[in-house]
Structure formats: structure tokens, C-alpha cells
Coordinates of C-alpha atoms in Angstrom, one line a residue:
M212 CA 0.3 0.3 0.4
K213 CA 1.6 3.0 -0.8
K214 CA 2.0 5.3 2.5
F215 CA -0.2 7.5 3.5
V216 CA 1.8 10.3 5.2
V217 CA 4.9 11.3 2.4
V218 CA 7.0 13.4 4.3
T219 CA 9.8 15.6 2.5
F220 CA 12.4 17.2 4.1
T221 CA 11.0 20.4 2.8
L222 CA 7.4 19.5 4.9
L223 CA 9.9 18.8 8.0
L224 CA 11.7 22.6 7.6
S225 CA 8.7 24.6 6.3
V226 CA 7.4 22.4 10.3
V227 CA 10.0 23.2 12.5
L228 CA 9.7 27.4 10.7
L229 CA 6.7 26.9 11.3
I230 CA 6.6 26.2 15.9
S231 CA 9.5 27.9 16.2
G232 CA 9.7 31.0 14.8
C233 CA 13.8 29.9 14.2
V234 CA 15.7 31.9 11.7
P235 CA 17.5 33.9 12.5
S236 CA 16.7 37.7 13.6
K237 CA 19.0 41.2 14.6
N238 CA 17.6 43.9 16.3
T239 CA 18.8 46.4 14.6
E240 CA 17.0 49.3 13.5
S241 CA 18.0 51.0 9.7
S242 CA 19.0 53.9 8.9
S243 CA 16.1 54.5 6.4
S244 CA 13.5 54.0 8.8
S245 CA 14.7 56.0 12.2
S246 CA 16.4 58.6 9.9
T247 CA 12.6 59.6 8.4
K248 CA 12.7 62.6 8.5
T249 CA 9.0 64.5 8.7
D250 CA 6.9 67.4 9.1
P251 CA 5.2 67.5 12.9
N252 CA 2.9 69.1 12.1
G253 CA 2.2 66.9 9.9
P254 CA 1.3 63.3 9.0
V255 CA 3.0 60.1 10.9
E256 CA 4.5 58.5 8.1
V257 CA 4.9 54.5 8.9
T258 CA 5.8 51.6 7.1
I259 CA 3.1 48.3 7.4
F260 CA 4.1 44.5 5.6
T261 CA 1.0 43.2 4.7
P262 CA 0.4 40.1 1.5
K263 CA -0.8 40.7 -1.2
L264 CA -3.8 38.4 -2.3
S265 CA -4.9 38.4 -6.3
N266 CA -7.7 40.6 -5.6
N267 CA -6.0 43.3 -3.8
D268 CA -5.6 46.6 -5.4
D269 CA -3.2 49.8 -4.6
F270 CA -4.1 49.9 -1.0
S271 CA -2.8 53.2 -1.7
K272 CA -5.7 54.0 -3.6
N273 CA -8.3 52.8 -0.9
E274 CA -10.5 54.6 0.3
F275 CA -10.7 52.8 3.5
T276 CA -6.9 54.3 3.4
K277 CA -7.2 57.1 3.4
M278 CA -10.0 57.3 6.0
V279 CA -8.2 56.5 8.3
E280 CA -4.7 57.9 7.0
K281 CA -7.0 61.4 7.8
K282 CA -8.3 59.4 10.8
F283 CA -5.2 59.1 13.1
N284 CA -2.9 61.5 11.0
M285 CA -0.8 59.1 9.2
K286 CA 0.1 58.3 6.1
I287 CA 1.1 54.5 5.2
K288 CA 4.0 53.8 2.4
W289 CA 2.3 50.2 2.4
E290 CA 5.2 46.7 1.8
Y291 CA 3.7 44.7 -0.5
A292 CA 4.4 40.4 -0.8
N293 CA 2.6 38.2 -3.1
Q294 CA 0.7 35.7 -1.2
D295 CA 3.1 32.4 -1.7
A296 CA 5.5 34.3 -0.6
A297 CA 4.8 36.7 2.4
K298 CA 6.2 33.7 5.6
E299 CA 8.5 33.5 3.7
K300 CA 9.3 37.5 3.1
R301 CA 7.7 38.0 6.2
Q302 CA 11.1 36.4 8.6
L303 CA 13.6 37.2 6.3
S304 CA 13.3 40.8 6.4
L305 CA 12.9 39.9 10.9
A306 CA 16.3 38.0 9.7
S307 CA 17.8 40.6 7.9
G308 CA 17.4 43.3 10.5
D309 CA 15.2 45.6 7.5
Y310 CA 11.6 45.5 8.7
P311 CA 8.9 47.8 8.9
D312 CA 6.4 49.5 11.1
A313 CA 4.7 46.9 11.9
Y314 CA 2.7 43.5 9.6
L315 CA -0.2 43.7 8.3
L316 CA -1.0 40.0 7.9
V317 CA -3.7 37.6 6.0
T318 CA -3.6 35.0 9.0
W319 CA -4.6 32.6 6.8
V320 CA -1.8 33.0 4.7
D321 CA 1.4 33.8 7.3
N322 CA 0.6 34.5 10.9
I323 CA 2.9 35.3 13.7
S324 CA 2.9 31.9 16.0
K325 CA 3.0 32.4 19.6
V326 CA 6.9 31.6 19.4
E327 CA 7.6 33.4 17.3
A328 CA 5.9 36.7 19.6
Q329 CA 8.0 35.4 22.4
K330 CA 11.3 35.3 20.4
Y331 CA 11.2 39.3 18.9
G332 CA 9.5 40.2 22.3
K333 CA 12.0 39.6 24.3
E334 CA 14.8 40.5 21.5
G335 CA 13.2 43.7 21.4
I336 CA 12.7 43.4 17.9
F337 CA 8.7 43.2 18.7
L338 CA 7.2 46.5 20.9
P339 CA 5.1 45.4 23.7
L340 CA 1.8 47.1 24.3
N341 CA 0.7 47.0 26.9
D342 CA 1.0 50.5 27.5
L343 CA 0.2 51.8 24.6
I344 CA -3.2 49.6 24.7
K345 CA -3.9 51.5 28.7
E346 CA -3.5 54.5 27.3
Y347 CA -4.9 54.8 23.6
A348 CA -7.1 51.7 22.7
P349 CA -10.0 51.7 24.4
N350 CA -12.2 49.3 21.6
I351 CA -9.1 47.1 22.6
Q352 CA -9.2 47.3 27.0
K353 CA -13.1 46.7 26.3
G354 CA -12.7 43.9 23.8
M355 CA -10.4 42.2 26.3
E356 CA -13.9 42.3 29.4
K357 CA -15.8 41.5 26.5
V358 CA -13.6 38.1 25.4
S359 CA -13.5 36.4 28.4
Y360 CA -10.4 33.6 27.1
L361 CA -8.6 37.1 24.9
E362 CA -6.3 38.6 27.0
K363 CA -5.0 35.8 28.6
G364 CA -4.9 34.2 25.1
I365 CA -2.2 36.9 24.0
A366 CA -0.4 38.0 27.6
A367 CA 2.5 35.7 27.0
P368 CA 4.1 34.7 30.1
D369 CA 7.2 37.4 30.9
G370 CA 3.1 39.8 31.0
N371 CA 4.1 41.5 27.4
I372 CA 0.9 41.1 24.5
Y373 CA 3.3 41.4 21.4
G374 CA 0.7 41.4 18.9
L375 CA -3.5 41.2 18.5
P376 CA -4.9 38.5 17.0
L377 CA -8.1 38.6 14.2
L378 CA -10.5 37.0 16.0
G379 CA -12.8 36.1 14.6
E380 CA -15.7 33.2 16.4
C381 CA -16.5 31.5 13.9
Y382 CA -19.2 29.5 14.5
H383 CA -19.5 27.1 12.4
C384 CA -15.6 26.6 11.1
S385 CA -14.6 25.5 15.2
R386 CA -16.8 22.5 14.6
Y387 CA -14.7 21.2 11.9
G388 CA -15.1 17.8 12.4
K389 CA -19.0 17.7 10.9
M390 CA -20.7 14.4 9.0
W391 CA -22.6 15.0 5.7
I392 CA -25.6 12.1 4.5
N393 CA -27.2 12.3 1.9
T394 CA -31.3 13.1 3.4
E395 CA -33.1 12.4 0.9
W396 CA -31.5 8.7 0.7
L397 CA -32.4 7.6 4.3
K398 CA -36.2 9.4 2.9
K399 CA -36.3 7.0 -0.1
L400 CA -35.3 3.6 2.1
N401 CA -37.2 5.2 5.5
L402 CA -34.3 5.1 7.5
E403 CA -34.2 7.7 10.3
M404 CA -30.5 9.0 10.9
P405 CA -27.9 7.1 12.7
K406 CA -27.7 7.9 16.4
T407 CA -25.2 5.3 17.1
T408 CA -22.2 3.8 15.2
E409 CA -24.5 0.3 14.4
E410 CA -27.2 2.3 13.8
Y411 CA -24.3 3.9 10.9
K412 CA -22.9 0.4 9.7
K413 CA -26.6 -0.7 9.5
V414 CA -27.8 2.6 7.0
L415 CA -24.8 2.0 4.6
E416 CA -25.4 -0.9 4.2
A417 CA -28.5 -0.2 3.1
F418 CA -26.8 2.3 1.0
K419 CA -24.8 0.5 -0.6
N420 CA -27.2 -2.2 -1.2
D421 CA -30.7 -0.9 -0.9
D422 CA -30.6 1.3 -4.1
P423 CA -31.2 4.3 -3.2
N424 CA -30.5 7.0 -6.1
G425 CA -33.1 4.3 -8.1
N426 CA -31.2 3.7 -11.7
G427 CA -30.8 -0.1 -11.2
K428 CA -27.4 0.0 -10.7
K429 CA -24.7 -0.7 -7.8
D430 CA -22.7 2.2 -8.4
E431 CA -22.6 4.4 -4.5
I432 CA -20.1 4.9 -2.7
P433 CA -22.2 4.7 1.7
L434 CA -19.2 6.4 2.6
S435 CA -16.0 8.6 0.9
G436 CA -13.5 11.3 1.7
E437 CA -10.6 13.4 1.3
S438 CA -7.0 13.9 2.9
T439 CA -5.4 16.2 1.9
M440 CA -7.8 18.8 4.7
V441 CA -7.8 17.8 9.0
G442 CA -11.3 16.2 9.5
G443 CA -11.8 14.8 5.7
N444 CA -11.7 11.4 5.4
P445 CA -13.5 10.6 8.5
I446 CA -12.3 8.7 10.9
Q447 CA -11.7 12.6 13.0
F448 CA -15.6 11.9 13.6
L449 CA -16.1 8.8 13.9
M450 CA -13.4 8.3 16.9
S451 CA -15.0 10.3 18.5
A452 CA -17.5 8.1 19.1
F453 CA -15.1 5.9 21.6
I454 CA -12.2 8.2 22.1
P455 CA -12.3 12.6 21.0
D456 CA -9.7 12.9 18.9
N457 CA -9.3 17.3 17.3
G458 CA -7.8 15.6 14.3
K459 CA -4.6 17.9 14.7
D460 CA -1.8 16.5 17.7
Y461 CA -3.9 13.7 19.2
I462 CA -3.8 15.3 21.9
N463 CA -6.5 14.9 25.1
I464 CA -6.8 15.9 28.4
N465 CA -7.9 14.3 31.7
D466 CA -8.0 16.6 34.9
G467 CA -5.1 18.7 34.2
K468 CA -3.0 16.4 32.4
L469 CA -2.3 15.2 28.9
S470 CA -1.9 12.2 26.8
L471 CA -2.4 11.3 22.9
G472 CA -5.6 10.0 22.5
A473 CA -4.0 7.3 19.6
M474 CA -2.1 5.4 22.3
Q475 CA -5.5 4.9 24.8
P476 CA -7.5 1.2 24.5
E477 CA -10.8 3.0 23.3
W478 CA -8.3 4.1 19.7
K479 CA -7.2 0.5 19.3
D480 CA -11.2 -0.3 20.1
G481 CA -12.0 2.4 17.6
L482 CA -10.1 1.0 14.9
K483 CA -12.2 -1.6 14.9
Y484 CA -14.9 -0.3 14.6
V485 CA -13.4 2.1 10.9
H486 CA -12.4 -1.3 10.4
S487 CA -14.9 -2.8 9.9
L488 CA -16.8 -0.6 8.1
Y489 CA -14.0 -0.5 5.5
K490 CA -14.0 -4.3 5.5
E491 CA -17.5 -4.2 4.0
G492 CA -17.0 -2.4 1.4
L493 CA -18.4 0.4 2.6
I494 CA -16.2 2.8 2.6
D495 CA -14.2 4.6 -1.0
S496 CA -10.8 2.8 -1.0
G497 CA -9.9 6.4 -2.1
T498 CA -11.0 8.0 0.7
F499 CA -7.2 7.7 1.9
T500 CA -5.4 9.0 -0.8
Q501 CA -7.8 11.4 -3.1
N502 CA -7.6 15.6 -2.2
A503 CA -10.9 18.0 -1.9
E504 CA -11.1 17.7 -5.9
A505 CA -11.7 14.2 -6.5
L506 CA -14.5 14.4 -3.4
K507 CA -16.0 17.0 -5.2
Q508 CA -16.2 14.9 -8.0
L509 CA -19.1 11.9 -6.2
G510 CA -20.7 14.7 -4.2
T511 CA -21.4 16.0 -7.9
P512 CA -22.0 13.9 -10.6
K513 CA -23.5 14.5 -13.7
G514 CA -26.5 12.2 -13.4
E515 CA -28.1 10.3 -9.5
A516 CA -26.3 11.3 -6.7
I517 CA -23.8 8.0 -6.7
L518 CA -22.5 9.9 -2.8
G519 CA -24.2 8.6 0.5
A520 CA -22.0 10.7 3.0
F521 CA -19.0 12.7 3.0
P522 CA -17.2 13.9 6.2
S523 CA -15.8 17.3 6.0
S524 CA -15.9 21.0 7.8
H525 CA -18.8 22.7 5.1
S526 CA -20.3 19.9 3.3
A527 CA -19.3 22.4 -0.4
I528 CA -16.2 20.8 0.0
G529 CA -17.7 17.7 -1.0
V530 CA -20.7 18.7 -3.5
D531 CA -21.0 22.3 -5.3
L532 CA -23.0 24.1 -4.0
N533 CA -24.9 25.6 -7.2
S534 CA -25.7 21.8 -8.1
E535 CA -29.0 20.1 -6.8
H536 CA -27.6 17.3 -5.4
S537 CA -25.9 19.7 -2.8
K538 CA -30.1 19.9 -1.1
Q539 CA -29.9 16.6 -0.3
Y540 CA -27.0 16.5 2.7
D541 CA -27.6 17.0 5.6
V542 CA -25.4 16.9 8.8
V543 CA -25.4 13.7 11.0
P544 CA -24.8 14.7 14.6
P545 CA -22.2 13.2 17.1
L546 CA -22.7 8.8 17.9
K547 CA -22.4 7.6 20.2
G548 CA -20.0 4.9 20.0
P549 CA -21.2 1.5 22.6
E550 CA -19.4 2.8 26.5
G551 CA -21.4 5.3 25.6
A552 CA -18.4 7.8 24.2
Q553 CA -19.8 10.6 22.0
Y554 CA -17.7 14.2 21.5
T555 CA -17.1 16.4 19.1
S556 CA -14.4 18.2 18.8
S557 CA -14.2 22.0 19.4
D558 CA -11.1 24.7 18.6
Y559 CA -13.6 27.5 19.6
G560 CA -12.7 29.9 22.6
S561 CA -9.4 30.4 22.1
V562 CA -6.0 32.8 20.1
N563 CA -3.7 30.2 18.1
N564 CA -1.8 33.3 16.4
F565 CA -1.6 37.5 15.6
A566 CA -1.5 39.2 12.1
F567 CA -0.8 42.5 14.4
S568 CA 2.8 44.0 15.6
I569 CA 4.6 47.0 16.1
T570 CA 8.4 46.9 16.2
N571 CA 11.4 48.8 17.3
K572 CA 11.1 51.4 14.0
A573 CA 7.9 52.5 15.4
K574 CA 9.1 54.8 18.6
G575 CA 7.1 57.9 19.9
K576 CA 4.4 58.8 17.1
K577 CA 4.6 56.3 15.5
A578 CA 3.7 53.3 17.4
E579 CA 1.2 55.7 18.9
A580 CA -0.6 55.9 15.2
L581 CA -0.3 52.4 14.9
I582 CA -2.1 51.0 17.9
K583 CA -4.6 54.2 17.5
L584 CA -5.2 51.9 13.7
A585 CA -5.2 49.2 15.2
D586 CA -7.9 50.1 18.7
Y587 CA -10.1 51.7 15.4
L588 CA -10.2 47.3 13.6
Y589 CA -10.8 46.9 16.7
S590 CA -13.8 48.6 17.1
E591 CA -17.8 47.8 15.4
E592 CA -17.5 50.7 13.6
G593 CA -13.5 49.9 12.3
T594 CA -14.3 46.7 11.9
L595 CA -17.5 46.3 10.0
A596 CA -15.4 48.9 8.2
L597 CA -12.5 46.7 7.7
T598 CA -13.8 43.3 6.4
Y599 CA -17.8 44.7 4.8
G600 CA -16.3 48.2 3.2
K601 CA -18.2 51.9 2.9
E602 CA -21.8 52.2 4.5
G603 CA -24.3 52.6 2.1
V604 CA -22.0 50.8 -1.0
H605 CA -22.2 47.5 0.6
W606 CA -23.3 47.3 3.4
K607 CA -26.3 48.6 5.7
K608 CA -28.3 48.8 8.8
G609 CA -30.9 46.1 8.4
G610 CA -34.2 46.4 8.5
P611 CA -37.5 44.2 9.2
E612 CA -37.1 42.2 5.7
D613 CA -33.0 41.1 7.2
I614 CA -32.7 38.6 9.3
D615 CA -29.1 37.4 10.7
L616 CA -28.6 33.5 12.4
N617 CA -30.5 33.9 15.3
G618 CA -34.1 34.4 13.2
K619 CA -34.2 37.7 15.0
Q620 CA -33.5 41.2 12.4
A621 CA -29.9 41.5 11.4
K622 CA -28.9 44.4 12.9
Y623 CA -26.4 45.1 9.4
A624 CA -27.0 43.7 5.9
I625 CA -25.0 43.0 3.2
I626 CA -25.8 44.5 -0.1
P627 CA -25.6 43.1 -3.4
Q628 CA -23.1 44.3 -6.0
D629 CA -23.0 44.5 -9.5
P630 CA -22.1 42.2 -10.7
N631 CA -21.8 43.4 -14.4
I632 CA -20.5 47.0 -12.8
K633 CA -17.2 48.7 -14.4
E634 CA -14.1 47.9 -13.5
E635 CA -13.7 52.5 -13.0
D636 CA -17.4 51.9 -11.3
K637 CA -16.3 50.1 -8.3
V638 CA -16.4 51.3 -5.2
H639 CA -12.6 50.7 -3.6
Y640 CA -13.1 50.7 0.3
G641 CA -11.0 48.0 3.0
W642 CA -8.9 45.7 3.5
G643 CA -10.5 42.4 4.1
E644 CA -10.0 40.4 6.9
R645 CA -6.4 41.4 7.4
G646 CA -4.7 42.6 10.3
P647 CA -6.4 43.5 14.5
I648 CA -10.4 43.2 14.5
L649 CA -12.6 41.5 17.0
Q650 CA -14.8 39.4 15.1
T651 CA -17.4 37.9 18.0
R652 CA -19.9 35.5 17.6
A653 CA -22.5 38.7 18.1
F654 CA -21.5 40.2 16.2
R655 CA -21.0 37.7 13.2
D656 CA -24.4 36.4 14.2
S657 CA -26.3 40.2 13.7
I658 CA -25.6 40.3 10.5
G659 CA -28.3 39.2 7.8
T660 CA -28.7 35.5 5.8
A661 CA -31.3 34.8 3.4
T662 CA -34.1 32.7 5.2
D663 CA -34.0 29.2 2.8
E664 CA -30.8 28.1 4.1
W665 CA -30.5 25.5 1.6
S666 CA -29.9 27.6 -1.4
P667 CA -27.0 29.6 -2.4
E668 CA -26.8 32.2 -0.6
G669 CA -28.7 30.6 3.0
F670 CA -25.4 28.4 3.0
E671 CA -24.2 30.9 6.2
R672 CA -27.7 29.6 7.7
R673 CA -27.4 26.4 5.9
L674 CA -23.7 25.4 8.4
F675 CA -25.2 27.9 11.8
N676 CA -27.7 25.5 12.4
A677 CA -26.0 21.9 11.5
T678 CA -23.3 23.5 13.8
K679 CA -25.7 23.7 16.3
K680 CA -26.0 20.4 16.8
Y681 CA -23.2 19.7 17.7
D682 CA -23.1 22.2 20.3
G683 CA -22.7 20.3 23.8
F684 CA -20.3 17.5 22.5
E685 CA -17.2 18.7 23.6
P686 CA -15.0 17.2 26.2
K687 CA -14.8 19.1 29.5
E688 CA -11.4 20.0 29.1
Q689 CA -9.4 19.9 25.7
F690 CA -6.0 20.8 24.4
N691 CA -5.3 23.1 21.1
A692 CA -1.7 23.5 20.2
V693 CA -1.0 26.4 19.0
A694 CA -3.3 27.8 21.7
A695 CA -0.9 26.8 23.7
W696 CA 2.7 29.1 25.3
V697 CA 5.2 26.8 23.9
D698 CA 8.7 27.4 25.3
P699 CA 10.4 29.5 22.5
K700 CA 14.1 27.3 23.2
D701 CA 11.3 24.1 23.4
A702 CA 10.1 25.0 19.7
E703 CA 12.7 23.5 17.2
E704 CA 12.5 20.8 19.0
L705 CA 9.2 20.2 19.3
G706 CA 9.2 20.7 15.2
L707 CA 9.9 17.9 14.9
L708 CA 8.6 15.7 17.1
I709 CA 5.4 17.1 16.0
V710 CA 5.9 15.8 12.5
N711 CA 6.9 12.0 13.2
M712 CA 4.5 12.0 15.5
K713 CA 1.3 13.0 13.9
K714 CA 3.3 11.1 10.9
Y715 CA 3.4 7.5 12.1
I716 CA 0.3 8.1 13.8
E717 CA -1.7 8.3 10.7
E718 CA 0.0 5.9 8.7
N719 CA -0.4 3.2 11.3
T720 CA -4.1 4.4 11.7
V721 CA -4.6 3.7 7.7
Q722 CA -2.9 0.9 8.2
F723 CA -5.3 -1.1 10.5
I724 CA -8.1 0.1 8.7
T725 CA -7.7 -0.6 5.8
G726 CA -5.9 -3.8 7.7
S727 CA -2.3 -3.5 5.5
K728 CA -1.4 -4.0 9.9
N729 CA -3.7 -6.1 12.2
I730 CA -5.0 -5.4 14.5
E731 CA -5.1 -7.3 17.3
K732 CA -1.5 -9.2 15.9
D733 CA 0.3 -5.5 16.1
W734 CA -1.4 -3.0 18.0
D735 CA 1.6 -3.9 20.8
S736 CA 4.1 -3.3 18.1
Y737 CA 2.4 0.2 17.2
I738 CA 1.7 1.1 21.2
E739 CA 5.8 0.0 21.5
G740 CA 6.8 2.6 19.1
F741 CA 5.9 5.8 20.4
K742 CA 9.2 5.4 23.3
S743 CA 11.3 6.3 19.6
L744 CA 8.8 8.9 18.9
Q745 CA 10.2 10.1 22.4
V746 CA 6.5 10.3 22.7
D747 CA 6.9 10.8 27.1
R748 CA 9.1 14.2 25.9
Y749 CA 5.9 15.2 23.3
L750 CA 3.6 15.8 26.2
E751 CA 6.3 17.2 28.4
I752 CA 6.4 20.0 26.2
Y753 CA 3.2 20.1 25.7
Q754 CA 2.4 20.3 29.6
N755 CA 3.9 23.0 30.2
A756 CA 3.0 25.1 27.8
Y757 CA -0.7 24.3 28.6
D758 CA 0.2 24.9 32.9
L759 CA 1.6 28.0 32.2
G760 CA -2.1 28.5 30.3
K761 CA -3.5 28.3 33.0

């Protein structure tokens, strides 16, 4: 069998850099920045580094930029990096000493990890923001009062705040281990939504054998998935009926003590169950090797539906949103296992990384202007303008016809844009979701959304309603590795341990499921293999980080 995970030197290096931020740095100030002369009564000139996405124009011509420049008496000089090279360029700027006054990042492209925040903060490159926030940032202070975990999540172990996050409390994103099932097939076969692992297995058997698409062919695929995204294969969802499985670091917590879920007896029981599905042909053989595009092709055939169920954070990964087939799929709530276990993954309520930092190139008036800009972006007015655009053009205050996700009158509503509008007539306002933003769940839920959740326009409502079925199944204690304040001196070591640990767990999990390894015969040797991977050290580093964050 082909290996499930292929780890190259490049991947290994990238993970180490991701965890450690271990690019050599120089705590120096370039003469080009420190010697800039400005009119004492004129605008403060600041240099901001930001990734440039494919749909971004020059921000210097953006109406929002001009507004904040006037509002805070500043002039922004933008330093761009194409999104594919943004992380490398940022790290090189820090290594060379030729860095800007501030970083304004798009976190899914590049972000400042907690290890980097500590590293460059200790070296004096990232300014501590504590005093600046107290003096100039009332909205950030309000945010720390409103969001219970924010202050704790941004304060490094030394007490300093070296960066601010893009805090987007995306409710449906936080339950990323969902399973979607063809409800039309359930109706056709007179089946109920499965509630237990055994009921789920019986449903898949019916999908395979009872011709639910009615074409007289045995062409149905009961369950498939893809191998490129967390939660993209069915292991995470199904294993959570036996033991909590976050699909990322495989770490669980019990009474404050960390353990590796993939070493527990319950994990073995879960493997037996998933293996039984695979052995009976209920899981597509391509599940553990194909990508998301291949999965979507299965979910969006030209004729009758052929796919019974698939896991993904949202259904548009497995079926084209504009296809009629999209309306057939709804979520399976967390299944109850034979011993009563019934969990779901969640990473809600943590600060994982930072989208904004001020460097030591910005002192005095520069630092003041930059923290005031960040504070404005943390206000509801600033977040609206930054991410949604201009009032009256891109969004408006909600009216009686605008319904939010909770079924109430929306506070705000998006104004549909003319797809045929000429480029010269477009209003460019806002920078998108970049930099420090405070999108609380209350704010996100207050945006008007189409009431027909099965239409493409109502997809956000569909995801909201689907996610509610996963509420209450989170483990009492949860660990989020990327949100932990790992000691920078341990980061490089941990980066190597992570690569080897994930590779070992994921390869063996698939081998047990597909039968390449025998669960009964090979289990003990599998457990023994964790010793050479230094599992105790892996857990020790994370335990220390977890204890620091208490």
C-alpha cells in the first residue's frame, strides 16, 4: 500500500519554522526607517508590511486607507508580498533587520506564532503593547473585558502583549469534524438519521445494497472522504464515538493531565469499528489518498447522486454549492459509541496566533498612530468598514426584511453588488479580513442572511443550523496545541517531534483500517513504537505550555 503521508525534508523544515519561528533575527534598526524626517505638524509616516492577495488593489488608493490616514494623521507606506511568498519575506525581513514599523497579516496566509511573539519580543524587535493599549486603545480594552479568553490568550508568559489577533469567532468553523449524509437516500429507504455507530453502519449497508439512487445499478458509494484537510477523512468523526479525537495533535486532557489519544485502548476499539466498515466495502478505497477536488466530483455527478456520506467542515467541500445535489446533504449529529462515548471536536475560544505587531522601528508618534489604528479596527465600526466595506454601498443597517442567524432582525445587511459593474465604477473600501479584528460571535450572527438555508445565498444559515447539532458534545477539557505558549527554546525540538508523531499515527491508523496491519497482532508493537518517537518528551513540552496558560 502507498504511504498515507509522505514527509519530505521541505515539509519537515516548514513545520519546524511554523512552530519555532526559528529564522535568525537581528535586533537592528535600518537607517532608512530611523532617519526618516517628518513635518512635526504633518502626518506621521509609517511603513506597514502586508500580504497582497490576487484580488487586492493598491491600498494606497483605497478609500478606507485615505479615511484612516486622515483620522489618525498618518501616511501609510505599504510593503507588499505576494501571498505565496508572504511568510518567507516576513521572516527574511526580521532576520535581516530590514523590517517595517508594523505587520498587518492575513492569518490564513501568514501569521505570527506565539513562539515568534515571545522570541522577537524578548529580543526587543516586537514592542510590548501593554502601555500603549492602556493609554490609547479603549476598544481593545473593551474587547478584553467582553471576550473572556482574549487577554489571557494574548499575554505572553512574561506578561507582555507582543501582538494582536484577528479574533473571528466563526461558530461553524469551530466544529470542524462534521459528517454530511444524503438525507434523500434516508427518506427513499425509510431510514432514520443514525444516532449510534451501529445504526450508522446499517445505514451505510443500505446505501450500498438497496439502490437508493434508483438507477438499477450498484454504483453507490456509501462513504468517502479526502486526505488534504483536517477532518477530511471519516476517522475523526467516527473515532469521536470512542474517544475525543481533534484530528490535529491527538492530545486529550483529563484532570489537567495531557495524554495521547492514539495510544489509548479506546482508540484501538475505534480502529476496529472503522476497519469493519472498510472491510465490508462501506468506505471508498480512495478516501485516504484523494484530494478535495476528487471528492467533490463524487458528490456532484451529472446524473443521479452516487455519494451517501462524507466528512468535512462544510458541505461545499464535498458537493458543488450550486448543484441540486447540494440540497440533499445535512449533518449527522455526533454518534454514540458502544460504551456511551459521544464527542465532537472544537477549537472555539482560543487565540492561536497574531495578525498585528509593532516593531521597534516605530517609536513615539509612530507607535501611537499604529496602536490607534489597531484600536479602531477592534471597534465595531472599524471591523465593519475593514471587512465589509462602505456603508450604503456594500452594507446597510438591517431593516425588518433582514433576518440574522438567530431569526431576529439583523443589525447589518450586505448590499448585493452588480456583477456587471465596470471596474472604474467600483468603490474600493476596506482591506478584507487582515490585521487585528474583533469579530465576536454576536457580531457575526447579527449580519443578515438569506432565510432559505438550502439556497447558495443561505449557506451561512445552513452551516449555523447544522453546527447547533454539535453543541454540547465537546470534551470538558480540551487542548489546542497552536494556542499554547510553547517555550521558544523547546520549539525546534517540538517541531521535529510533531512531524514524526503525526506521520506515525496517521500512517498506522490507515494501515489498521485498511488491513495492511492486523489490529490484534500489531497493536502492541505499534504502542512500543511511540518510545522511539519520544512521546513522553512530546507530552512534557505541551504539558509545560498548558500549565503556563492556566
